[in-house]
Amino acid sequence: MVKKKIALLGATGSIGRSFWELYAEQKERLELVFAAAHQNYQKLCPLAIKHGIKILVFTGIDDPAEQTRIRAQYPQLKVWFSEADLLRLLQEEDYDIALNAIGGSAGIQATFTILKRGKKLALANKESLVMGGHLVQKIRRPGQIIPVDSEHSAIFQALGEHPLSEVQKLIITASGGAFRDYPLEDFEFITPAMALKHPNWDMGAKVTLDSATMFNKALEVMEAHWLFEIPFEQIEALIHPQSVIHSLVQFVDGSLMAQISSPDMKLPILYALSYPQRWKSQLVQTDLLSIASLSFEAISAKRYPLYMLGLEVAQAGGILPTVMNAAAEAAMHLFLSELIKFTEIYAVVDRCIQTAQQIPDPDLEEIIQTNKTQYDKVLAEYK
Ligand code: NDP
Ligand code: MG
């Protein structure tokens, strides 16, 4: 059997962890060519040795002495240490599909490098599309991006070969996060530990926090807009607390197609890697009889103001989604460091949006620069 050659970015994160489980199961179908992370060499180097991976890259270990020490500790590995090296490997190495699961805005350069080289992209890093969707549109080939985010994977599966003209709307589901039923008057007492516990999904810190504020759903509306090239007016989001229906497509004849499975990222990752085929796997099983009920509710503007602001920013477009995401990343960092309250996350982001200078059609340089300036500016205010 010809193996699919994979480049894995974000190998030590939550999506990365799911990938390694899949990789162990699908060894006869997949071959990992190289893996990348930011700093966590203690985790990635042993994993690479265990699975026979030779090439690694860390983008966040700058100290030359530490680099020398790591290379000496793992002589059987070829280890690189910069974002430039990561982008070069994406340019030079022989892979069929790259899984971009880098956390947050840091993933954008890799997305553009992969797309420009014409390689397939299994995309978990939604921030790439939120910030640079208008540029991605200009360079992507049809079928080049396969979504990994569970909602978008669900839509991709439900859509099948149907053209957009047959779609009435996309319905994105949201769990409601950790505070769906939490008393509103107690929101200001929410601690980082409380916000980092997701009721249904086991994910990295940023996406878990983004779920608690529902900012994640605004990001996903933008992601869907660019991925499926569909107007915002035809995208709806609603709360579905059980996280079993991962999203739906409503067609023009009124029919709704949903994708159903246990909330486990291994399935959308596997589908992105196996597409257009489906591969046999034991890893995610769904027992319909154990699901007591399926319910749906509207998203409350009072409970999730960041979601509402995110929809306005989505419509405005230009540089504002980048400003908003950078402000949210900074605000969440402040919240996790206990420098601001949970309820102040919205205030920080809103202030950044109200004072931002719009750039209607930013290029990649402007996006990367604005992202950094905005993030640093918010943090500096709380030094
Ligand atoms: P995590 O925070 O768990 O992991 C992030 C990964 O990215 C780590 O491997 C980290 O390395 C690496 N990383 C961080 N910064 C850089 C950088 N500058 N260069 C290279 N690598 C970097 O994130 P998740 O796995 O939760 O999420 C990854 C992406 O997938 C996000 O965009 C998220 O929104 C999206 N996603 C995640 C889902 C989930 O279930 N977790 C669901 C849907 C989407 P290190 O460990 O060394 O810091
Ligand atoms: Mg999602």
CSV table of C-alpha atoms and ligand atoms in Angstrom, one decimal:
chain,number,residue,atom,x,y,z
A,1,MET,CA,0.0,0.0,0.0
A,2,VAL,CA,1.4,3.5,-0.9
A,3,LYS,CA,1.6,5.5,2.3
A,4,LYS,CA,0.5,9.1,2.6
A,5,LYS,CA,3.4,11.2,3.6
A,6,ILE,CA,2.6,13.7,6.4
A,7,ALA,CA,4.1,16.8,7.8
A,8,LEU,CA,2.8,17.5,11.3
A,9,LEU,CA,2.8,21.0,12.8
A,10,GLY,CA,1.8,21.4,16.4
A,11,ALA,CA,2.9,17.9,17.3
A,12,THR,CA,2.9,18.4,21.1
A,13,GLY,CA,-0.6,20.0,21.4
A,14,SER,CA,-4.0,18.6,21.9
A,15,ILE,CA,-4.6,17.9,18.2
A,16,GLY,CA,-1.0,16.6,18.0
A,17,ARG,CA,-1.8,14.1,20.8
A,18,SER,CA,-4.8,12.8,18.8
A,19,PHE,CA,-2.6,12.5,15.7
A,20,TRP,CA,-0.1,10.3,17.4
A,21,GLU,CA,-2.9,7.9,18.5
A,22,LEU,CA,-4.1,7.8,14.9
A,23,TYR,CA,-0.6,7.4,13.7
A,24,ALA,CA,-0.1,4.3,15.8
A,25,GLU,CA,-3.3,2.8,14.5
A,26,GLN,CA,-2.8,3.8,10.8
A,27,LYS,CA,0.9,2.9,10.4
A,28,GLU,CA,0.5,1.0,7.2
A,29,ARG,CA,-1.3,4.0,5.6
A,30,LEU,CA,0.6,7.0,7.0
A,31,GLU,CA,4.3,8.0,7.0
A,32,LEU,CA,5.3,11.0,9.1
A,33,VAL,CA,8.1,12.9,7.3
A,34,PHE,CA,8.8,15.6,9.9
A,35,ALA,CA,7.1,17.1,13.0
A,36,ALA,CA,7.2,20.6,14.4
A,37,ALA,CA,6.5,22.2,17.8
A,38,HIS,CA,7.3,25.4,19.6
A,39,GLN,CA,9.5,24.4,22.6
A,40,ASN,CA,8.4,21.1,24.0
A,41,TYR,CA,11.3,19.0,23.0
A,42,GLN,CA,11.0,16.8,26.1
A,43,LYS,CA,7.8,15.5,24.7
A,44,LEU,CA,8.5,15.5,21.0
A,45,CYS,CA,12.0,14.0,20.8
A,46,PRO,CA,11.1,10.8,22.6
A,47,LEU,CA,7.9,10.5,20.6
A,48,ALA,CA,9.9,10.9,17.3
A,49,ILE,CA,12.4,8.2,18.4
A,50,LYS,CA,9.6,5.9,19.4
A,51,HIS,CA,7.9,6.3,16.0
A,52,GLY,CA,11.1,6.4,13.9
A,53,ILE,CA,10.8,10.0,12.8
A,54,LYS,CA,14.1,11.6,11.9
A,55,ILE,CA,13.4,15.3,11.3
A,56,LEU,CA,12.1,17.8,13.9
A,57,VAL,CA,11.8,21.5,14.1
A,58,PHE,CA,11.3,23.8,17.2
A,59,THR,CA,10.4,27.4,16.4
A,60,GLY,CA,10.7,28.7,20.0
A,61,ILE,CA,14.1,27.5,21.3
A,62,ASP,CA,16.5,30.4,20.6
A,63,ASP,CA,19.4,29.7,23.0
A,64,PRO,CA,22.3,28.3,21.0
A,65,ALA,CA,23.6,26.4,24.1
A,66,GLU,CA,20.3,24.7,24.6
A,67,GLN,CA,20.1,23.8,20.9
A,68,THR,CA,23.6,22.2,21.1
A,69,ARG,CA,22.6,20.3,24.2
A,70,ILE,CA,19.4,19.0,22.6
A,71,ARG,CA,21.3,17.9,19.5
A,72,ALA,CA,23.8,16.1,21.7
A,73,GLN,CA,21.1,14.4,23.7
A,74,TYR,CA,19.3,13.1,20.6
A,75,PRO,CA,22.1,12.3,18.1
A,76,GLN,CA,19.7,10.0,16.1
A,77,LEU,CA,17.5,13.1,15.2
A,78,LYS,CA,18.0,15.9,12.8
A,79,VAL,CA,16.7,18.9,14.8
A,80,TRP,CA,16.2,22.5,13.5
A,81,PHE,CA,15.4,25.5,15.6
A,82,SER,CA,13.6,28.4,13.9
A,83,GLU,CA,10.4,29.4,12.1
A,84,ALA,CA,12.6,29.9,8.9
A,85,ASP,CA,13.7,26.3,9.2
A,86,LEU,CA,10.1,25.2,9.5
A,87,LEU,CA,9.1,27.1,6.4
A,88,ARG,CA,12.1,25.8,4.5
A,89,LEU,CA,11.2,22.2,5.5
A,90,LEU,CA,7.7,22.9,4.2
A,91,GLN,CA,9.2,24.0,1.0
A,92,GLU,CA,11.7,21.3,0.5
A,93,GLU,CA,10.6,18.0,2.2
A,94,ASP,CA,8.7,15.4,0.3
A,95,TYR,CA,5.2,15.2,1.9
A,96,ASP,CA,1.6,14.8,0.4
A,97,ILE,CA,-0.3,16.6,3.1
A,98,ALA,CA,0.5,18.9,6.0
A,99,LEU,CA,-1.6,18.9,9.2
A,100,ASN,CA,-1.4,22.5,10.5
A,101,ALA,CA,-2.3,22.2,14.2
A,102,ILE,CA,-0.1,25.1,15.4
A,103,GLY,CA,-1.9,27.0,18.2
A,104,GLY,CA,-3.3,30.5,17.4
A,105,SER,CA,-2.0,33.2,15.1
A,106,ALA,CA,1.5,31.7,15.0
A,107,GLY,CA,0.1,29.2,12.4
A,108,ILE,CA,-0.5,31.6,9.5
A,109,GLN,CA,2.9,31.6,7.8
A,110,ALA,CA,2.9,27.8,7.6
A,111,THR,CA,-0.5,27.8,6.0
A,112,PHE,CA,0.6,30.2,3.2
A,113,THR,CA,3.9,28.3,2.6
A,114,ILE,CA,2.0,25.0,2.2
A,115,LEU,CA,-0.6,26.5,-0.1
A,116,LYS,CA,1.9,28.3,-2.2
A,117,ARG,CA,3.8,25.1,-2.7
A,118,GLY,CA,0.6,23.5,-3.9
A,119,LYS,CA,0.6,20.8,-1.2
A,120,LYS,CA,-2.6,19.6,0.5
A,121,LEU,CA,-3.4,21.2,3.8
A,122,ALA,CA,-5.4,19.5,6.6
A,123,LEU,CA,-6.2,22.7,8.5
A,124,ALA,CA,-6.9,22.8,12.2
A,125,ASN,CA,-5.4,26.3,12.6
A,126,LYS,CA,-8.6,28.3,12.0
A,127,GLU,CA,-6.7,31.6,12.8
A,128,SER,CA,-5.0,31.3,9.4
A,129,LEU,CA,-8.3,31.7,7.7
A,130,VAL,CA,-9.7,34.3,10.1
A,131,MET,CA,-6.7,36.5,9.6
A,132,GLY,CA,-5.8,35.8,5.9
A,133,GLY,CA,-8.9,34.2,4.4
A,134,HIS,CA,-9.1,36.9,1.7
A,135,LEU,CA,-5.5,36.1,0.6
A,136,VAL,CA,-6.0,32.3,0.9
A,137,GLN,CA,-8.9,32.7,-1.6
A,138,LYS,CA,-6.5,34.0,-4.2
A,139,ILE,CA,-4.0,31.2,-4.0
A,140,ARG,CA,-5.8,28.0,-3.0
A,141,ARG,CA,-6.7,25.3,-5.6
A,142,PRO,CA,-10.1,23.6,-5.4
A,143,GLY,CA,-9.9,20.8,-2.9
A,144,GLN,CA,-6.5,21.8,-1.5
A,145,ILE,CA,-7.7,22.6,2.0
A,146,ILE,CA,-9.4,19.9,4.0
A,147,PRO,CA,-10.9,21.1,7.3
A,148,VAL,CA,-10.0,19.5,10.6
A,149,ASP,CA,-12.0,21.7,12.9
A,150,SER,CA,-14.9,19.4,13.8
A,151,GLU,CA,-17.7,21.7,12.7
A,152,HIS,CA,-16.1,22.4,9.3
A,153,SER,CA,-15.3,18.7,8.9
A,154,ALA,CA,-19.0,18.0,9.6
A,155,ILE,CA,-20.1,20.5,7.0
A,156,PHE,CA,-17.5,19.2,4.5
A,157,GLN,CA,-18.9,15.7,5.0
A,158,ALA,CA,-22.5,16.7,4.8
A,159,LEU,CA,-22.0,18.9,1.7
A,160,GLY,CA,-20.5,16.1,-0.3
A,161,GLU,CA,-20.4,17.1,-4.0
A,162,HIS,CA,-23.4,19.5,-3.9
A,163,PRO,CA,-22.7,22.9,-5.3
A,164,LEU,CA,-23.2,26.0,-3.2
A,165,SER,CA,-26.3,27.0,-5.2
A,166,GLU,CA,-28.1,24.1,-3.6
A,167,VAL,CA,-27.2,25.2,-0.1
A,168,GLN,CA,-29.7,27.3,1.9
A,169,LYS,CA,-27.5,27.7,5.0
A,170,LEU,CA,-24.7,26.2,7.1
A,171,ILE,CA,-25.6,25.6,10.7
A,172,ILE,CA,-22.6,25.5,13.0
A,173,THR,CA,-23.2,23.9,16.4
A,174,ALA,CA,-21.6,25.1,19.7
A,175,SER,CA,-21.5,23.3,23.0
A,176,GLY,CA,-21.9,26.6,24.9
A,177,GLY,CA,-18.6,26.0,26.7
A,178,ALA,CA,-18.0,25.8,30.4
A,179,PHE,CA,-20.5,28.6,31.4
A,180,ARG,CA,-23.6,27.8,29.4
A,181,ASP,CA,-25.7,27.5,32.5
A,182,TYR,CA,-23.5,29.5,34.9
A,183,PRO,CA,-25.3,32.4,36.7
A,184,LEU,CA,-24.5,35.6,34.8
A,185,GLU,CA,-24.0,37.6,38.0
A,186,ASP,CA,-21.2,35.3,39.0
A,187,PHE,CA,-19.2,35.7,35.7
A,188,GLU,CA,-16.7,38.1,37.3
A,189,PHE,CA,-15.6,35.4,39.8
A,190,ILE,CA,-14.7,32.9,37.1
A,191,THR,CA,-11.2,31.6,37.6
A,192,PRO,CA,-8.7,30.3,34.9
A,193,ALA,CA,-9.1,26.8,36.3
A,194,MET,CA,-12.9,26.9,35.9
A,195,ALA,CA,-12.6,28.4,32.3
A,196,LEU,CA,-10.0,25.7,31.2
A,197,LYS,CA,-12.5,22.9,31.9
A,198,HIS,CA,-14.5,22.1,28.8
A,199,PRO,CA,-17.7,20.1,29.4
A,200,ASN,CA,-17.4,17.9,26.2
A,201,TRP,CA,-14.0,18.4,24.5
A,202,ASP,CA,-10.5,17.9,25.6
A,203,MET,CA,-8.6,20.7,23.8
A,204,GLY,CA,-5.7,23.1,24.1
A,205,ALA,CA,-5.9,26.2,26.4
A,206,LYS,CA,-6.7,28.8,23.8
A,207,VAL,CA,-9.5,27.0,22.0
A,208,THR,CA,-11.0,25.9,25.4
A,209,LEU,CA,-11.0,29.5,26.6
A,210,ASP,CA,-12.3,30.7,23.3
A,211,SER,CA,-15.2,28.2,23.8
A,212,ALA,CA,-16.0,29.5,27.2
A,213,THR,CA,-16.4,33.1,25.8
A,214,MET,CA,-17.8,31.7,22.5
A,215,PHE,CA,-15.3,33.8,20.6
A,216,ASN,CA,-14.3,30.4,19.1
A,217,LYS,CA,-17.7,30.3,17.4
A,218,ALA,CA,-17.2,33.7,15.8
A,219,LEU,CA,-13.8,32.5,14.6
A,220,GLU,CA,-15.6,29.4,13.2
A,221,VAL,CA,-18.2,31.5,11.3
A,222,MET,CA,-15.3,33.3,9.7
A,223,GLU,CA,-13.5,30.0,9.0
A,224,ALA,CA,-16.7,28.6,7.3
A,225,HIS,CA,-17.1,31.8,5.3
A,226,TRP,CA,-13.7,31.4,3.7
A,227,LEU,CA,-13.5,27.6,3.5
A,228,PHE,CA,-16.9,27.1,1.8
A,229,GLU,CA,-16.9,30.6,0.1
A,230,ILE,CA,-20.4,31.3,1.4
A,231,PRO,CA,-21.8,34.7,2.5
A,232,PHE,CA,-22.1,35.4,6.2
A,233,GLU,CA,-25.9,35.7,5.8
A,234,GLN,CA,-26.0,32.0,5.0
A,235,ILE,CA,-24.1,30.9,8.2
A,236,GLU,CA,-25.9,30.4,11.5
A,237,ALA,CA,-24.7,29.1,14.8
A,238,LEU,CA,-26.6,27.6,17.6
A,239,ILE,CA,-26.0,25.9,20.9
A,240,HIS,CA,-26.2,22.1,21.0
A,241,PRO,CA,-25.1,21.1,24.5
A,242,GLN,CA,-24.4,17.4,23.7
A,243,SER,CA,-21.8,18.0,21.0
A,244,VAL,CA,-22.9,15.0,19.0
A,245,ILE,CA,-24.1,16.8,15.9
A,246,HIS,CA,-21.0,18.6,14.8
A,247,SER,CA,-22.8,20.9,12.3
A,248,LEU,CA,-25.4,20.7,9.6
A,249,VAL,CA,-26.0,21.8,6.0
A,250,GLN,CA,-29.5,22.9,5.2
A,251,PHE,CA,-30.2,22.5,1.4
A,252,VAL,CA,-32.5,24.6,-0.7
A,253,ASP,CA,-35.2,21.8,-0.7
A,254,GLY,CA,-35.4,22.1,3.1
A,255,SER,CA,-33.4,18.9,3.9
A,256,LEU,CA,-30.9,19.0,6.7
A,257,MET,CA,-27.8,16.8,6.6
A,258,ALA,CA,-25.9,16.4,9.9
A,259,GLN,CA,-22.7,14.6,10.8
A,260,ILE,CA,-22.9,12.7,14.1
A,261,SER,CA,-20.2,11.2,16.2
A,262,SER,CA,-18.8,11.2,19.8
A,263,PRO,CA,-16.9,14.5,20.5
A,264,ASP,CA,-13.4,13.3,19.7
A,265,MET,CA,-11.0,15.2,17.3
A,266,LYS,CA,-9.5,11.9,16.1
A,267,LEU,CA,-12.4,11.5,13.7
A,268,PRO,CA,-12.1,14.8,11.9
A,269,ILE,CA,-8.3,14.4,11.8
A,270,LEU,CA,-8.6,10.9,10.4
A,271,TYR,CA,-11.1,12.1,7.8
A,272,ALA,CA,-8.9,14.9,6.6
A,273,LEU,CA,-6.0,12.5,6.2
A,274,SER,CA,-8.0,9.7,4.6
A,275,TYR,CA,-10.1,11.9,2.3
A,276,PRO,CA,-11.4,11.2,-0.3
A,277,GLN,CA,-11.5,7.7,1.2
A,278,ARG,CA,-12.6,6.5,4.6
A,279,TRP,CA,-10.3,4.2,6.5
A,280,LYS,CA,-11.2,1.6,9.1
A,281,SER,CA,-10.6,2.8,12.6
A,282,GLN,CA,-11.5,1.6,16.1
A,283,LEU,CA,-10.6,4.9,17.8
A,284,VAL,CA,-14.0,6.7,17.9
A,285,GLN,CA,-17.1,4.8,18.5
A,286,THR,CA,-20.6,6.4,18.9
A,287,ASP,CA,-23.4,4.6,20.7
A,288,LEU,CA,-26.7,6.3,19.8
A,289,LEU,CA,-28.6,4.5,22.6
A,290,SER,CA,-26.4,6.2,25.2
A,291,ILE,CA,-27.3,9.6,23.9
A,292,ALA,CA,-30.4,10.5,25.9
A,293,SER,CA,-31.5,13.5,23.9
A,294,LEU,CA,-30.4,16.1,21.3
A,295,SER,CA,-31.3,19.7,22.1
A,296,PHE,CA,-30.7,23.1,20.6
A,297,GLU,CA,-30.9,26.7,21.8
A,298,ALA,CA,-30.1,30.1,20.5
A,299,ILE,CA,-26.9,31.9,21.4
A,300,SER,CA,-27.5,34.5,24.1
A,301,ALA,CA,-26.0,37.9,23.3
A,302,LYS,CA,-25.8,38.7,27.0
A,303,ARG,CA,-23.9,35.6,27.9
A,304,TYR,CA,-21.6,35.7,24.9
A,305,PRO,CA,-20.9,39.3,24.0
A,306,LEU,CA,-17.5,38.3,22.3
A,307,TYR,CA,-19.4,36.2,19.9
A,308,MET,CA,-21.7,39.1,18.9
A,309,LEU,CA,-18.7,41.4,18.5
A,310,GLY,CA,-17.0,38.7,16.5
A,311,LEU,CA,-19.9,38.6,14.0
A,312,GLU,CA,-19.6,42.4,13.5
A,313,VAL,CA,-15.9,42.1,13.0
A,314,ALA,CA,-16.4,39.3,10.5
A,315,GLN,CA,-18.7,41.5,8.4
A,316,ALA,CA,-16.3,44.4,8.6
A,317,GLY,CA,-13.4,42.2,7.4
A,318,GLY,CA,-10.0,43.7,6.4
A,319,ILE,CA,-7.5,43.8,9.2
A,320,LEU,CA,-10.2,43.8,12.0
A,321,PRO,CA,-10.4,40.0,12.4
A,322,THR,CA,-6.6,40.0,12.9
A,323,VAL,CA,-6.9,42.9,15.5
A,324,MET,CA,-9.6,41.0,17.3
A,325,ASN,CA,-7.8,37.7,17.4
A,326,ALA,CA,-4.6,39.3,18.6
A,327,ALA,CA,-6.5,41.2,21.3
A,328,ALA,CA,-8.3,38.1,22.4
A,329,GLU,CA,-5.0,36.1,22.5
A,330,ALA,CA,-3.5,38.8,24.7
A,331,ALA,CA,-6.6,39.2,26.9
A,332,MET,CA,-6.7,35.5,27.5
A,333,HIS,CA,-3.0,35.5,28.4
A,334,LEU,CA,-3.8,38.3,30.9
A,335,PHE,CA,-6.8,36.4,32.3
A,336,LEU,CA,-4.7,33.2,32.7
A,337,SER,CA,-2.0,35.2,34.5
A,338,GLU,CA,-4.8,36.5,36.8
A,339,LEU,CA,-4.2,40.2,35.7
A,340,ILE,CA,-7.8,40.7,34.5
A,341,LYS,CA,-11.1,39.2,35.3
A,342,PHE,CA,-13.0,36.9,33.0
A,343,THR,CA,-15.5,39.7,32.3
A,344,GLU,CA,-12.7,42.1,31.3
A,345,ILE,CA,-11.7,39.9,28.4
A,346,TYR,CA,-14.6,41.4,26.4
A,347,ALA,CA,-13.8,45.0,27.5
A,348,VAL,CA,-10.1,44.6,26.4
A,349,VAL,CA,-11.0,43.2,23.0
A,350,ASP,CA,-13.8,45.8,22.4
A,351,ARG,CA,-11.5,48.6,23.2
A,352,CYS,CA,-9.0,47.4,20.7
A,353,ILE,CA,-11.6,47.1,18.0
A,354,GLN,CA,-13.1,50.5,18.7
A,355,THR,CA,-9.6,52.2,18.4
A,356,ALA,CA,-8.3,50.1,15.5
A,357,GLN,CA,-7.3,51.6,12.1
A,358,GLN,CA,-9.0,49.6,9.4
A,359,ILE,CA,-6.9,48.3,6.5
A,360,PRO,CA,-9.5,47.0,3.9
A,361,ASP,CA,-7.3,44.5,2.0
A,362,PRO,CA,-4.2,43.8,4.1
A,363,ASP,CA,-1.3,41.7,2.7
A,364,LEU,CA,0.4,39.0,4.7
A,365,GLU,CA,3.1,41.3,6.0
A,366,GLU,CA,0.6,43.8,7.3
A,367,ILE,CA,-1.4,41.0,8.9
A,368,ILE,CA,1.7,39.5,10.7
A,369,GLN,CA,2.8,43.0,11.8
A,370,THR,CA,-0.6,44.1,13.1
A,371,ASN,CA,-1.0,40.8,14.9
A,372,LYS,CA,2.3,41.3,16.7
A,373,THR,CA,1.8,45.1,17.4
A,374,GLN,CA,-1.7,44.6,18.7
A,375,TYR,CA,-0.7,41.7,21.0
A,376,ASP,CA,2.3,43.5,22.4
A,377,LYS,CA,0.2,46.7,22.9
A,378,VAL,CA,-2.4,45.0,25.1
A,379,LEU,CA,0.2,43.2,27.2
A,380,ALA,CA,2.2,46.5,27.7
A,381,GLU,CA,-0.9,48.2,29.1
A,382,TYR,CA,-1.0,45.7,32.0
A,383,LYS,CA,2.8,45.6,32.8
B,1,NDP,P1,-2.4,23.4,21.8
B,1,NDP,O1,-2.2,24.7,22.6
B,1,NDP,O2,-2.8,22.2,22.6
B,1,NDP,O3,-1.1,23.1,21.0
B,1,NDP,C1,-0.5,24.0,20.2
B,1,NDP,C2,0.7,23.4,19.4
B,1,NDP,O4,1.3,24.3,18.6
B,1,NDP,C3,1.8,22.8,20.3
B,1,NDP,O5,2.4,21.7,19.6
B,1,NDP,C4,2.8,24.0,20.3
B,1,NDP,O6,4.1,23.6,20.6
B,1,NDP,C5,2.7,24.4,18.9
B,1,NDP,N1,3.0,25.8,18.7
B,1,NDP,C6,2.7,26.9,19.4
B,1,NDP,N2,3.2,28.0,18.9
B,1,NDP,C7,4.0,27.6,17.8
B,1,NDP,C8,4.8,28.3,16.9
B,1,NDP,N3,5.1,29.6,17.0
B,1,NDP,N4,5.5,27.5,16.0
B,1,NDP,C9,5.3,26.2,15.9
B,1,NDP,N5,4.5,25.5,16.8
B,1,NDP,C10,3.9,26.2,17.7
B,1,NDP,O7,-3.5,23.7,20.7
B,1,NDP,P2,-4.6,22.7,20.1
B,1,NDP,O8,-4.0,21.4,19.6
B,1,NDP,O9,-5.7,22.7,21.0
B,1,NDP,O10,-5.0,23.6,18.8
B,1,NDP,C11,-4.2,23.7,17.7
B,1,NDP,C12,-5.0,24.5,16.6
B,1,NDP,O11,-6.1,23.6,16.2
B,1,NDP,C13,-5.6,25.8,17.0
B,1,NDP,O12,-5.7,26.7,16.0
B,1,NDP,C14,-7.0,25.4,17.5
B,1,NDP,O13,-7.9,26.5,17.3
B,1,NDP,C15,-7.3,24.3,16.5
B,1,NDP,N6,-8.4,23.4,16.9
B,1,NDP,C16,-8.1,22.6,18.0
B,1,NDP,C17,-9.1,21.7,18.5
B,1,NDP,C18,-8.8,20.8,19.6
B,1,NDP,O14,-9.6,19.9,19.8
B,1,NDP,N7,-7.7,21.0,20.4
B,1,NDP,C19,-10.4,21.6,17.8
B,1,NDP,C20,-10.5,22.4,16.6
B,1,NDP,C21,-9.5,23.3,16.2
B,1,NDP,P3,4.7,23.6,22.2
B,1,NDP,O15,3.9,22.5,22.9
B,1,NDP,O16,6.1,23.3,22.0
B,1,NDP,O17,4.4,24.9,22.8
B,2,MG,MG,-14.5,23.6,16.4
